[in-house]
Each structure stands twice: as structure tokens, then as C-alpha cells.
Coordinates of C-alpha atoms in Angstrom, one line a residue:
X15 CA 121.9 119.4 93.2
X16 CA 120.7 117.9 90.1
X17 CA 120.3 120.5 87.3
X18 CA 119.2 119.8 83.6
X19 CA 122.1 118.5 81.4
X20 CA 123.2 120.2 78.4
X21 CA 122.6 116.9 76.4
X22 CA 119.0 117.4 77.7
X23 CA 118.5 120.5 76.0
X24 CA 120.2 119.3 72.6
X25 CA 118.0 116.3 72.2
X26 CA 115.2 119.0 72.7
X27 CA 116.8 121.4 70.0
X28 CA 117.2 118.4 67.7
X29 CA 113.2 117.1 67.9
X30 CA 111.2 120.2 67.7
X31 CA 107.6 119.9 67.8
X32 CA 106.9 120.5 63.6
X33 CA 108.6 116.9 63.4
X34 CA 106.1 115.1 65.5
X35 CA 103.3 115.6 62.6
X36 CA 102.5 112.5 60.6
X37 CA 104.7 113.3 57.7
X38 CA 107.7 113.8 59.8
X39 CA 107.7 111.0 61.8
X40 CA 110.3 109.1 60.2
X41 CA 112.7 112.1 60.6
X42 CA 111.8 112.5 64.0
X43 CA 113.1 108.8 64.5
X44 CA 116.2 109.4 62.9
X45 CA 117.1 112.6 63.9
X46 CA 116.7 110.6 67.5
X47 CA 118.9 107.9 66.4
X48 CA 121.3 110.4 65.3
X49 CA 121.6 112.6 68.2
X50 CA 122.1 109.3 70.7
X51 CA 125.0 108.0 68.1
X52 CA 126.8 110.8 68.5
X53 CA 126.4 111.0 72.0
X54 CA 127.8 107.5 71.8
X55 CA 130.7 108.8 69.8
X56 CA 131.5 111.7 72.0
X57 CA 131.9 109.6 75.0
X58 CA 133.9 106.9 73.6
X59 CA 136.2 109.7 72.5
X60 CA 136.3 111.0 75.8
X61 CA 136.5 107.7 77.4
X62 CA 134.4 109.3 80.3
X63 CA 131.1 107.4 81.4
X64 CA 127.7 109.9 81.5
X65 CA 127.2 111.4 84.9
X66 CA 124.7 110.9 87.0
X67 CA 122.7 113.9 85.8
X68 CA 123.1 112.7 82.0
X69 CA 121.5 109.2 83.2
X70 CA 119.0 110.9 85.1
X71 CA 117.9 113.1 82.3
X72 CA 117.6 109.9 79.9
X73 CA 115.6 107.4 82.1
X74 CA 112.7 106.4 80.1
X75 CA 112.1 103.2 81.7
X76 CA 112.0 101.5 84.8
X77 CA 115.4 99.4 83.6
X78 CA 116.7 102.7 82.9
X79 CA 116.0 103.9 86.2
X80 CA 117.0 100.7 87.9
X81 CA 120.5 101.7 86.3
X82 CA 120.5 105.0 87.9
X83 CA 119.8 103.4 91.3
X84 CA 122.4 100.5 90.8
X85 CA 125.0 103.5 89.9
X86 CA 123.7 105.5 92.9
X87 CA 124.1 102.9 95.3
X88 CA 128.2 103.0 94.5
X89 CA 128.5 106.1 96.0
X90 CA 127.5 108.5 98.8
X91 CA 123.5 109.5 99.3
X92 CA 122.4 112.6 97.0
X93 CA 122.5 115.4 99.0
X94 CA 119.9 118.2 99.3
X95 CA 120.5 121.8 98.8
X96 CA 119.4 123.6 101.9
X97 CA 116.2 125.3 101.8
X98 CA 116.3 129.4 102.6
X99 CA 116.0 130.5 106.2
X100 CA 112.2 131.9 105.2
X101 CA 111.2 128.5 104.1
X102 CA 112.9 126.3 106.8
X103 CA 111.2 128.6 109.9
X104 CA 107.6 128.6 108.4
X105 CA 104.7 127.5 110.4
X106 CA 102.1 125.0 109.2
X107 CA 99.6 127.7 108.5
X108 CA 102.6 130.0 106.7
X109 CA 103.2 127.3 104.2
X110 CA 99.6 126.8 103.6
X111 CA 99.7 130.2 102.0
X112 CA 101.8 128.9 99.3
X113 CA 99.3 127.3 96.8
X114 CA 99.5 126.1 93.5
X115 CA 97.7 127.7 91.0
X116 CA 95.2 125.1 89.1
X117 CA 95.4 126.6 85.8
X118 CA 99.2 126.2 86.1
X119 CA 98.8 121.7 85.9
X120 CA 100.5 120.0 83.8
X121 CA 98.4 118.7 80.9
X122 CA 95.4 120.1 81.8
X123 CA 94.6 121.7 78.4
X124 CA 95.2 118.2 76.6
X125 CA 91.8 116.6 77.2
X126 CA 93.9 113.7 79.1
X127 CA 92.6 111.7 82.0
X128 CA 95.4 113.0 84.8
X129 CA 97.1 115.9 85.2
X130 CA 99.9 116.9 87.8
X131 CA 100.3 119.8 90.1
X132 CA 103.6 120.4 92.7
X133 CA 104.0 120.6 96.0
X134 CA 106.2 124.0 97.1
X135 CA 109.2 123.1 99.5
X136 CA 108.9 124.7 103.2
X137 CA 107.7 123.6 106.6
X138 CA 108.6 120.2 107.5
X139 CA 108.7 119.6 103.4
X140 CA 112.5 120.2 102.9
X141 CA 113.5 117.7 100.6
X142 CA 114.2 118.9 96.8
X143 CA 112.2 116.6 94.6
X144 CA 112.8 116.7 90.3
X145 CA 109.9 115.9 88.3
X146 CA 110.0 114.3 84.6
X147 CA 107.2 114.0 82.6
X148 CA 108.0 111.0 80.1
X149 CA 106.0 112.3 76.7
X150 CA 104.9 110.4 73.6
X151 CA 107.2 112.0 70.8
X152 CA 104.2 110.8 68.4
X153 CA 105.6 107.4 67.3
X154 CA 102.2 105.7 68.4
X155 CA 101.9 103.6 71.3
X156 CA 104.3 104.8 74.1
X157 CA 107.3 102.7 74.3
X158 CA 111.1 102.8 75.7
X159 CA 112.2 104.2 72.2
X160 CA 108.8 106.4 72.1
X161 CA 109.1 109.0 75.2
X162 CA 110.9 111.8 75.9
X163 CA 111.7 112.9 79.3
X164 CA 111.0 116.6 79.8
X165 CA 112.3 118.1 83.5
X166 CA 110.0 120.1 85.0
X167 CA 111.9 123.3 86.2
X168 CA 110.8 124.8 89.6
X169 CA 108.9 128.4 88.4
X170 CA 107.5 130.6 90.6
X171 CA 104.8 131.8 88.3
X172 CA 103.3 127.7 89.5
X173 CA 102.5 129.0 92.8
X174 CA 100.2 132.1 94.3
X175 CA 101.7 133.5 97.3
X176 CA 99.3 135.0 99.9
X177 CA 101.3 135.3 102.8
X178 CA 104.3 137.3 104.1
X179 CA 106.9 135.3 101.6
X180 CA 107.8 137.3 98.2
X181 CA 108.3 134.9 95.0
X182 CA 111.1 137.3 94.2
X183 CA 113.0 136.6 97.5
X184 CA 113.1 132.6 96.1
X185 CA 116.1 131.5 94.9
X186 CA 115.4 130.5 90.8
X187 CA 116.4 126.5 91.0
X188 CA 114.4 126.0 94.7
X189 CA 112.9 122.9 93.2
X190 CA 109.8 121.1 94.3
X191 CA 108.7 119.0 97.7
X192 CA 106.2 116.6 95.9
X193 CA 103.5 116.1 93.2
X194 CA 100.1 115.4 93.4
X195 CA 97.6 113.8 90.8
X196 CA 94.3 115.2 89.4
X197 CA 92.2 112.6 87.8
X198 CA 88.5 111.4 87.8
X199 CA 87.2 108.4 89.2
X200 CA 85.2 105.9 86.8
X201 CA 81.8 107.1 85.4
X202 CA 82.0 110.7 87.6
X203 CA 83.2 113.4 85.1
X204 CA 84.1 115.7 88.1
X205 CA 88.0 115.8 89.0
X206 CA 89.4 114.9 91.8
X207 CA 92.7 114.9 93.6
X208 CA 93.4 111.5 93.9
X209 CA 96.9 110.7 95.4
X210 CA 99.8 112.9 96.5
X211 CA 103.6 112.1 96.7
X212 CA 105.1 114.7 99.4
X213 CA 107.7 114.5 102.3
X214 CA 110.3 111.7 102.3
X215 CA 108.7 108.5 100.9
X216 CA 105.5 109.2 102.0
X217 CA 102.5 108.9 99.5
X218 CA 98.4 108.9 100.4
X219 CA 95.2 108.3 98.1
X220 CA 91.6 107.9 98.4
X221 CA 88.7 106.1 96.5
X222 CA 85.6 108.1 95.4
X223 CA 84.1 106.6 98.2
X224 CA 86.4 107.5 100.9
X225 CA 88.6 111.0 101.8
X226 CA 92.3 111.2 102.7
X227 CA 93.4 109.4 106.0
X228 CA 95.9 106.8 106.8
X229 CA 99.3 107.2 104.4
X230 CA 101.8 104.3 102.9
X231 CA 105.5 104.9 102.6
X232 CA 108.1 103.8 100.0
X233 CA 110.5 102.1 102.5
X234 CA 111.5 102.2 106.8
X235 CA 115.1 102.0 107.6
X236 CA 115.9 101.4 111.2
X237 CA 112.3 101.8 111.9
X238 CA 111.1 101.2 115.8
X239 CA 114.9 100.8 117.2
X240 CA 116.5 103.2 120.2
X241 CA 117.9 105.2 118.0
X242 CA 117.3 107.8 114.9
X243 CA 115.5 106.3 112.1
X244 CA 116.7 106.6 108.7
X245 CA 113.9 108.0 106.1
X246 CA 114.3 107.3 102.5
X247 CA 113.2 110.0 100.1
X248 CA 112.0 109.9 96.5
X249 CA 114.3 112.2 95.1
X250 CA 112.8 112.1 91.7
X251 CA 109.3 111.3 89.8
X252 CA 109.1 110.1 86.3
X253 CA 105.5 110.4 84.8
X254 CA 104.5 108.7 81.8
X255 CA 102.0 110.9 79.6
X256 CA 98.7 109.6 79.9
X257 CA 96.4 108.8 76.7
X258 CA 92.5 110.0 76.3
X259 CA 90.6 107.0 78.1
X260 CA 93.2 105.5 79.8
X261 CA 92.0 104.1 83.4
X262 CA 95.5 104.1 85.3
X263 CA 98.6 105.9 85.3
X264 CA 102.2 104.9 85.3
X265 CA 105.1 106.6 87.0
X266 CA 108.6 105.9 88.5
X267 CA 110.5 107.3 91.9
X268 CA 113.8 107.3 92.2
X269 CA 114.1 105.9 96.0
X270 CA 117.5 107.1 98.1
X271 CA 118.9 107.1 101.5
X272 CA 122.5 106.2 103.6
X273 CA 121.8 102.6 103.2
X274 CA 119.7 102.1 100.0
X275 CA 118.9 103.7 96.4
X276 CA 115.9 102.0 94.6
X277 CA 113.7 102.3 91.4
X278 CA 110.2 102.2 91.8
X279 CA 107.3 102.1 89.5
X280 CA 103.7 102.7 90.3
X281 CA 100.7 101.8 88.3
X282 CA 97.9 104.0 89.9
X283 CA 94.0 102.7 89.5
X284 CA 91.5 105.2 91.0
X285 CA 88.3 103.4 91.9
X286 CA 85.0 104.1 93.2
X287 CA 85.5 101.6 95.8
X288 CA 89.1 101.0 95.6
X289 CA 92.2 103.2 94.3
X290 CA 95.1 100.8 93.8
X291 CA 98.4 101.0 93.1
X292 CA 100.6 98.3 91.6
X293 CA 104.2 98.4 93.2
X294 CA 107.4 97.1 91.4
X295 CA 110.7 97.7 93.0
X296 CA 114.4 97.0 93.0
X297 CA 116.7 98.1 95.9
X298 CA 120.0 98.3 96.0
X299 CA 121.8 98.6 99.2
X300 CA 124.7 100.6 100.1
X301 CA 125.1 99.2 103.5
X302 CA 123.2 96.5 105.8
X303 CA 120.6 98.1 107.6
X304 CA 119.9 97.3 111.1
X305 CA 116.3 97.1 110.5
X306 CA 114.2 96.8 106.9
X307 CA 110.3 97.9 106.8
X308 CA 108.7 96.6 103.5
X309 CA 105.6 98.4 102.8
X310 CA 105.4 100.2 106.0
X311 CA 102.2 101.8 106.7
X312 CA 101.4 105.1 109.0
X313 CA 97.9 106.0 110.7
X314 CA 96.8 107.8 113.7
X315 CA 94.8 106.4 116.9
X316 CA 94.1 109.3 119.6
X317 CA 90.7 107.8 121.2
X318 CA 88.0 105.6 120.9
X319 CA 86.7 101.9 121.9
X320 CA 87.9 101.9 125.6
X321 CA 89.2 105.2 125.9
X322 CA 87.3 108.4 126.3
X323 CA 88.3 111.7 124.9
X324 CA 89.4 115.3 127.3
X325 CA 86.6 117.1 128.9
X326 CA 85.6 119.5 126.6
X327 CA 85.5 117.2 123.3
X328 CA 82.2 116.0 122.3
X329 CA 83.7 113.6 120.1
X330 CA 83.1 109.8 120.8
X331 CA 86.1 108.5 118.5
X332 CA 89.0 110.2 116.9
X333 CA 91.1 108.0 114.5
X334 CA 92.1 107.2 110.9
X335 CA 92.1 103.8 111.9
X336 CA 91.1 101.4 114.5
X337 CA 93.0 98.1 114.2
X338 CA 95.7 95.9 112.2
X339 CA 94.4 93.3 109.9
X340 CA 96.5 91.1 108.9
X341 CA 95.8 87.7 106.6
X342 CA 98.4 84.5 106.9
X343 CA 99.7 82.0 103.7
X344 CA 97.4 79.7 105.1
X345 CA 94.5 81.5 104.7
X346 CA 94.0 82.7 108.4
X347 CA 93.0 86.3 110.1
X348 CA 93.7 88.1 112.9
X349 CA 93.6 91.5 113.9
X350 CA 94.8 94.1 116.6
X351 CA 92.5 96.6 118.0
X352 CA 94.8 99.9 118.3
X353 CA 95.0 101.5 121.6
X354 CA 97.7 104.6 123.0
X355 CA 100.4 103.5 125.0
X356 CA 101.5 105.4 127.7
X357 CA 105.3 104.9 126.2
X358 CA 106.5 103.4 122.6
X359 CA 105.2 99.8 122.5
X360 CA 106.5 97.8 119.2
X361 CA 104.8 94.0 118.8
X362 CA 105.8 91.8 116.6
X363 CA 104.0 88.8 115.2
X364 CA 105.8 86.5 113.4
X365 CA 104.5 84.6 110.1
X366 CA 106.2 81.7 107.9
X367 CA 104.1 83.2 105.1
X368 CA 102.4 86.3 104.9
X369 CA 99.8 87.2 102.6
X370 CA 98.5 90.6 103.4
X371 CA 98.3 93.6 106.1
X372 CA 96.8 96.9 106.9
X373 CA 95.6 99.5 108.7
X374 CA 91.7 99.1 108.8
X375 CA 89.3 101.8 109.7
X376 CA 86.3 99.3 110.5
X377 CA 83.6 101.8 112.1
X378 CA 82.2 103.7 109.5
X379 CA 79.3 104.7 111.7
X380 CA 79.2 108.5 111.6
X381 CA 77.4 109.0 115.0
X382 CA 80.4 107.1 116.7
X383 CA 82.8 110.0 115.5
X384 CA 80.5 113.1 115.7
X385 CA 83.4 115.4 113.6
X386 CA 81.9 116.4 109.6
X387 CA 84.7 118.1 109.3
X388 CA 87.3 115.5 109.7
X389 CA 85.0 112.6 108.3
X390 CA 86.9 110.2 110.0
X391 CA 84.4 108.0 109.1
X392 CA 85.4 108.1 105.6
X393 CA 88.5 107.5 106.2
X394 CA 90.0 104.5 104.0
X395 CA 92.0 101.3 105.2
X396 CA 94.9 101.0 103.4
X397 CA 95.9 97.1 102.0
X398 CA 99.2 95.8 101.2
X399 CA 98.9 92.6 99.3
X400 CA 102.5 90.8 98.1
X401 CA 101.9 89.5 94.4
X402 CA 103.2 86.3 96.0
X403 CA 103.3 85.8 99.8
X404 CA 106.5 87.1 101.5
X405 CA 108.0 84.2 103.4
X406 CA 109.8 83.8 107.0
X407 CA 109.6 87.2 108.8
X408 CA 107.2 89.5 111.2
X409 CA 105.1 92.1 111.1
X410 CA 105.8 95.0 113.6
X411 CA 102.9 97.4 115.2
X412 CA 104.1 100.7 116.4
X413 CA 101.8 102.7 119.1
X414 CA 103.2 105.9 120.1
X415 CA 102.1 108.1 122.7
X416 CA 101.0 111.4 121.4
X417 CA 99.3 114.6 122.5
X418 CA 96.6 115.1 119.8
X419 CA 95.4 114.2 116.1
X420 CA 97.4 116.1 114.4
X421 CA 100.4 113.6 115.1
X422 CA 100.4 110.1 113.5
X423 CA 101.2 107.9 116.1
X424 CA 100.5 104.3 114.6
X425 CA 103.1 102.5 112.4
X426 CA 103.2 99.0 110.8
X427 CA 105.6 97.3 108.5
X428 CA 106.9 93.8 107.1
X429 CA 110.7 92.9 108.8
X430 CA 112.1 89.7 106.2
X431 CA 114.2 87.1 108.9
X432 CA 116.8 87.8 105.9
X433 CA 118.9 90.6 105.8
X434 CA 119.4 92.5 102.5
X435 CA 122.9 91.8 101.1
X436 CA 125.2 94.9 99.6
X437 CA 125.9 94.0 95.7
X438 CA 122.4 92.0 95.6
X439 CA 119.5 93.9 94.4
X440 CA 116.3 93.0 96.3
X441 CA 113.0 92.8 94.4
X442 CA 109.3 93.5 95.6
X443 CA 106.2 93.1 93.7
X444 CA 102.5 94.0 95.6
X445 CA 99.6 95.7 95.6
X446 CA 98.5 99.0 97.6
X447 CA 94.8 99.4 98.2
X448 CA 92.8 102.4 99.4
X449 CA 89.1 101.6 100.2
X450 CA 86.1 101.6 102.6
X451 CA 86.2 98.9 105.5
X452 CA 87.7 95.2 104.9
X453 CA 88.9 93.6 102.5
X454 CA 86.3 92.0 100.3
X455 CA 87.8 88.5 101.0
X456 CA 87.8 88.6 104.6
X457 CA 84.4 86.3 105.4
X458 CA 85.5 85.7 109.0
X459 CA 83.2 87.0 111.5
X460 CA 85.1 90.5 113.3
X461 CA 85.8 92.2 116.3
X462 CA 83.4 95.9 115.7
X463 CA 84.1 96.9 119.0
X464 CA 85.7 96.7 122.3
X465 CA 84.1 98.1 125.4
X466 CA 86.8 98.3 128.7
X467 CA 85.2 99.6 132.1
X468 CA 88.2 99.8 134.7
X469 CA 86.4 98.9 138.3
X470 CA 89.4 99.0 140.4
X471 CA 92.9 98.1 139.9
X472 CA 92.5 94.7 140.1
X473 CA 89.3 94.5 138.1
X474 CA 88.8 95.0 134.5
X475 CA 85.8 94.1 132.5
X476 CA 85.7 93.5 128.9
X477 CA 82.7 93.4 126.1
X478 CA 84.0 92.8 122.7
X479 CA 81.3 93.0 120.0
X480 CA 81.4 90.0 116.9
X481 CA 79.8 90.3 113.8
X482 CA 79.8 88.3 111.0
X483 CA 77.4 85.6 109.0
X484 CA 79.0 82.7 110.0
X485 CA 77.9 83.2 113.1
X486 CA 74.2 82.6 112.2
X487 CA 75.2 79.0 111.9
X488 CA 76.5 78.4 115.2
X489 CA 75.3 77.8 118.5
X490 CA 77.4 79.9 121.0
X491 CA 77.3 77.1 123.8
X492 CA 79.2 75.0 121.7
X493 CA 81.4 76.9 120.1
X494 CA 85.1 76.7 121.3
X495 CA 86.7 79.9 122.6
X496 CA 90.2 80.0 122.4
X497 CA 91.9 82.5 124.8
X498 CA 95.4 83.5 125.9
X499 CA 95.5 86.0 128.4
X500 CA 99.2 87.6 129.7
X501 CA 100.2 89.1 132.8
X502 CA 96.3 88.7 133.9
X503 CA 94.0 85.9 134.6
X504 CA 90.5 85.7 133.6
X505 CA 88.2 85.2 136.4
X506 CA 85.1 85.2 134.0
X507 CA 83.9 84.4 130.5
X508 CA 80.9 84.2 129.0
X509 CA 79.4 84.0 125.3
X510 CA 76.5 86.2 124.7
X511 CA 73.9 86.0 121.4
X512 CA 72.7 89.1 121.0
X513 CA 71.5 88.0 117.1
X514 CA 72.0 85.6 114.7
X515 CA 74.8 87.5 113.3
X516 CA 75.7 89.3 116.5
X517 CA 77.4 88.1 119.6
X518 CA 79.3 89.2 122.5
X519 CA 82.5 87.9 124.1
X520 CA 82.4 88.8 128.6
X521 CA 85.8 88.7 129.7
X522 CA 86.8 90.0 133.3
X523 CA 90.5 90.2 133.8
X524 CA 92.8 90.5 136.7
X525 CA 96.0 92.2 136.1
X526 CA 98.7 89.8 137.4
X527 CA 102.1 92.0 136.3
X528 CA 103.3 95.5 136.1
X529 CA 103.0 95.5 132.4
X530 CA 99.8 95.8 130.2
X531 CA 97.3 93.1 130.1
X532 CA 97.3 91.1 126.7
X533 CA 94.6 89.6 125.0
X534 CA 94.4 87.3 122.7
X535 CA 90.7 85.2 121.4
X536 CA 89.1 83.4 118.5
X537 CA 86.0 81.3 118.6
X538 CA 86.2 78.2 116.7
X539 CA 83.4 75.6 115.5
X540 CA 84.7 72.0 114.8
X541 CA 87.7 72.7 114.5
X542 CA 87.4 75.4 111.7
X543 CA 87.6 79.4 112.8
X544 CA 84.3 81.6 113.2
X545 CA 86.0 84.5 114.0
X546 CA 89.2 86.6 113.0
X547 CA 91.9 85.9 115.8
X548 CA 91.6 89.0 118.0
X549 CA 94.6 90.7 119.9
X550 CA 94.4 93.4 122.5
X551 CA 97.0 95.3 124.2
X552 CA 95.8 97.3 127.5
X553 CA 97.6 99.6 129.8
X554 CA 97.1 99.5 133.6
X555 CA 96.1 102.9 133.4
X556 CA 94.3 105.1 130.9
X557 CA 96.8 107.5 128.8
X558 CA 96.2 111.2 129.3
X559 CA 94.1 112.8 126.4
X560 CA 94.5 116.6 125.9
X561 CA 92.6 118.8 123.2
X562 CA 94.8 119.7 120.4
X563 CA 95.9 123.6 120.0
X564 CA 93.3 124.2 117.2
X565 CA 90.2 122.7 119.4
X566 CA 90.9 125.1 122.3
X567 CA 91.1 128.0 119.9
X568 CA 87.8 126.8 118.6
X569 CA 86.5 126.6 122.0
X570 CA 87.6 129.7 123.3
X571 CA 86.1 131.4 120.3
X572 CA 82.5 129.7 120.8
X573 CA 82.6 130.8 124.8
X574 CA 83.7 134.4 123.9
X575 CA 80.7 134.8 121.4

């Protein structure tokens, strides 16, 4: 457990708020300088290096945090204080009864564009997270030498305990599980929860035009292997105090796991159309993992195109995203429509250069979901864009069987061919964007729907709907269909023009093997791609689908009325 050090408390006492007046700024600078000089003298006299706790309590910049991560990687992973039994055995509903008091939000009364709230530990949120506020010393523009890290110690008064759990039964040093960011979208005076970081290295966000949906992670280790996955954890956050009028919020995060320690910097910019995170990270490895998953994304696909829902559920589609989108370094686009397999399915897409990838919620028609509560049509796409294209590696897509929509069963990440090296830091720079639909730069015609009829075990009839402005300029009778079929034979193929910008590709496939059918298709005209390269993995039999527990309960309540 990492507690505030005496040194941090001494610094607070040396720099009282009265020193931050205009007349006393020079005194504040002198006092702060004197403090660090005295700390250096004591350290030299005792000939003992600063402790990890001391280093963490003095982080003011990404460079400072990187030094902490570098030192941390030389030793074992940080332990987490075990949860009290009452919290560890909580159900989801019981944990929801612990609510943060909005009036206790940090920076709420300071007329700043962002303020913070914390998550309570319990249920699946077992990791202990520390929160530091990088607050200005009143010396003008915030720089490394003009901010003071302030540890936000756990305080039961921040929460309202509405269930059976009593605040008095909890330890005073319980710590937090994560942090949520409250702010304003441009031009909107109404505040909103913009993003949250809770659980391992998971985070999610939304734009003003979208709601919560797919999520991102800081890092994935040994993912998609026949062994337990290693989940790196954001152990501490350092949030830079925003100034009135700031459009972006900058914060740091310390990542730690058995294999790696790392420093992350996030610059979050909420937007009407897109909310973005500009990420800078440096990773220090304790050991070389079997697989490194960079910029992982997590989503859910339960049923929809080509797979009907269970009896008793009227919703045509249930998913956070309907496909994986990829952009190569050559500017070409590829997509993969999701489908829930009967087994854990892992597919690799090699790239010489990768310019971007993401989980895309392309279907925005609410009538296709018929769920006013879940609002699946408004869920965001999440797009990863490296600052410079990542070279030589593969995108991996993991699709898992799952019983109901409460389980995330889709994940994707970038795996570089080159393994990390112990003692050599790995630098990453990329942007994570949350927005509606496709990236604006994707101008090729797209697959907007897939339908499948299994007429018999030897006849699978596919309908692939295409849409895009480029189709209006082409003749369906003269375009070239690039088609690859795996574990099946194509017995019929036809392109139908529905309208200038709406075409349909009709395919009939006959399975030839025991595994799932795989299709890859693209239309081109005079050597130039008209459409994205589309791929699909289809099992021989439709996987089982069941009603989620809350839907069963809801149906029972409606029947008893």
C-alpha cells in the first residue's frame, strides 16, 4: 500500500495558501526551493535514495512519472491491499448502492471546466488506485516547477452508502477504484460525465452525440492465449488542474503488472462529434511477455446481422459495435463484420504498416435495435490512430461465446512482430477517438448490412449490402469482384444495383470443410478499389442465444401484471 509520505506533508506546511497571493509569490518560490535543497542535503547525509512512495508523491510531469516507472520495473509488481470480505463478495446491485456524492466533486466550486469524482472499491473493482491533483502554486502558467501534487486520501464522506454496508465498517485507508471526469461539451452549458477510468487499465468515453459503449485499455499482456491473461493496472492518476476556458484536460497514469511498468499521459478533449485522447506512453519491461497487445479495445456483439435473437426478445440487434475497421499504411481500408462463434475465435490480420483500427458501430438506425433504454444506435465507435503508422505486426480479433449482452465478448489489439526488450523502454504515441459511425476520412463504399439464410447444411445464401458515393460512378456489370472463399465453394455470385449509391452482392456458398466458412470480397473499377475489403467468418451452425437474466425477470413481471 502506498501512503503519503511525511515529506509531502512537510511541503504542504511550508507552502501555506497565504503565500500564493500576488505579493507573496517570490516567498513561495524561495520556500519551495529551500525545501527541496534541504531534502537533497538530508538524502546525501543519510546516503539513502528516495523511496518509491516519496518519488510518487513528488511527480509533477510525464518525465517524473517515467522515472518512477523505470525504477518500479527494477523490482516486483506493486501489491494491492486485499478487499474486506464485505466488499469482495459484493454483487453488482450491491455495489451500485454506493454512490459518490456529487457535491463532493473535486474542483466543483472553482468554476473550472472539469471536475473529478472517484469510484468506490468493491465487486469486481478490487485494485487500489491513488489519485493526485497537480494543482497550481499560483505562479502563472502551470509548468513542472509551478504545480504541487496533492494526494486525495480516501474519505468515506465522499460516498453515500444506501445498502446494508456501513461506512464505519470500512478501513480508513481503503483507497479508490478509479476516477471519472465531469466536464462540458463545446457550446453546451450542461455538465456531463465525459470519461471514466476504472478496472485494470480500462477506460471509456463518449462524444456529445454518443452514449457509453465500447471501451479502450492501456495495455494487454498475453491476450488470446491458452493461458491466463495478465491485466496491467493503472495504479495512480495525476490530474493537472485545468484553468477556466481550457478545452482539454491533461493527466498522467502509472501502469503496473508482472511484466511491465509504464508512464502514460492523456490529453482529453471532449467534443460534440468526437471525444479524443492523445496518448503518450513509455513502457519498461520486467520480463518479455509471450504476447504484447497495444492499444486494446473491448466491445460486445450478441446478435444482429445474420443471427436472430432468442425467443422472447423483440430486439432485432444487440451490440456495441458491428465490425472491425482497419486502415493500412497504403491508405486502403478493410472491414470485418462481427459474428459470435461457438468457440473462442482468434483471427490475425498482418500489416506491413498500420495507420488505424477500431471497433465501429456503423448501423445508427434505432429501429434496428428497438431498445430505448440501451440506445445501441447511439453507442460510439472507438478508433486508434498511431501518430506514425506502426510497422510490421498484426491486428488480432478475439470473438468469444457469451450467454448475454452483459458480457463483453469482442476484443482487438495490435501485436508488433518485434518483441520488447528488458532494459529498453518502448515509446508509444497514438490517438483514441470516440465518435458516431465511421472515421470521416473513410470514403470508400462500405458494407452496411449482412444477411444469411442457411437453407440446408450445403447451401448458405448471403446478401451483402453496399453503400457509398463512389458506386454512383461505376457500372455493376463492368466492375471486378475480388472474391476469396475458405472452407466453402461459391456456387453463385451476382451484383445487383438497387440505386446509384446502393448495391447488393449476392453469394451462395457450399461448405466444404468442418470449420467455419470464411469470405473475403472487394469491388474494384479499372484497378481502383470501389469498396473496402470485407471479410466474414460464419459458423456452420448458429450459436445458441439466451435471454439475459434481467430480461427474464422483466418478462416475468410483465406476465404477472
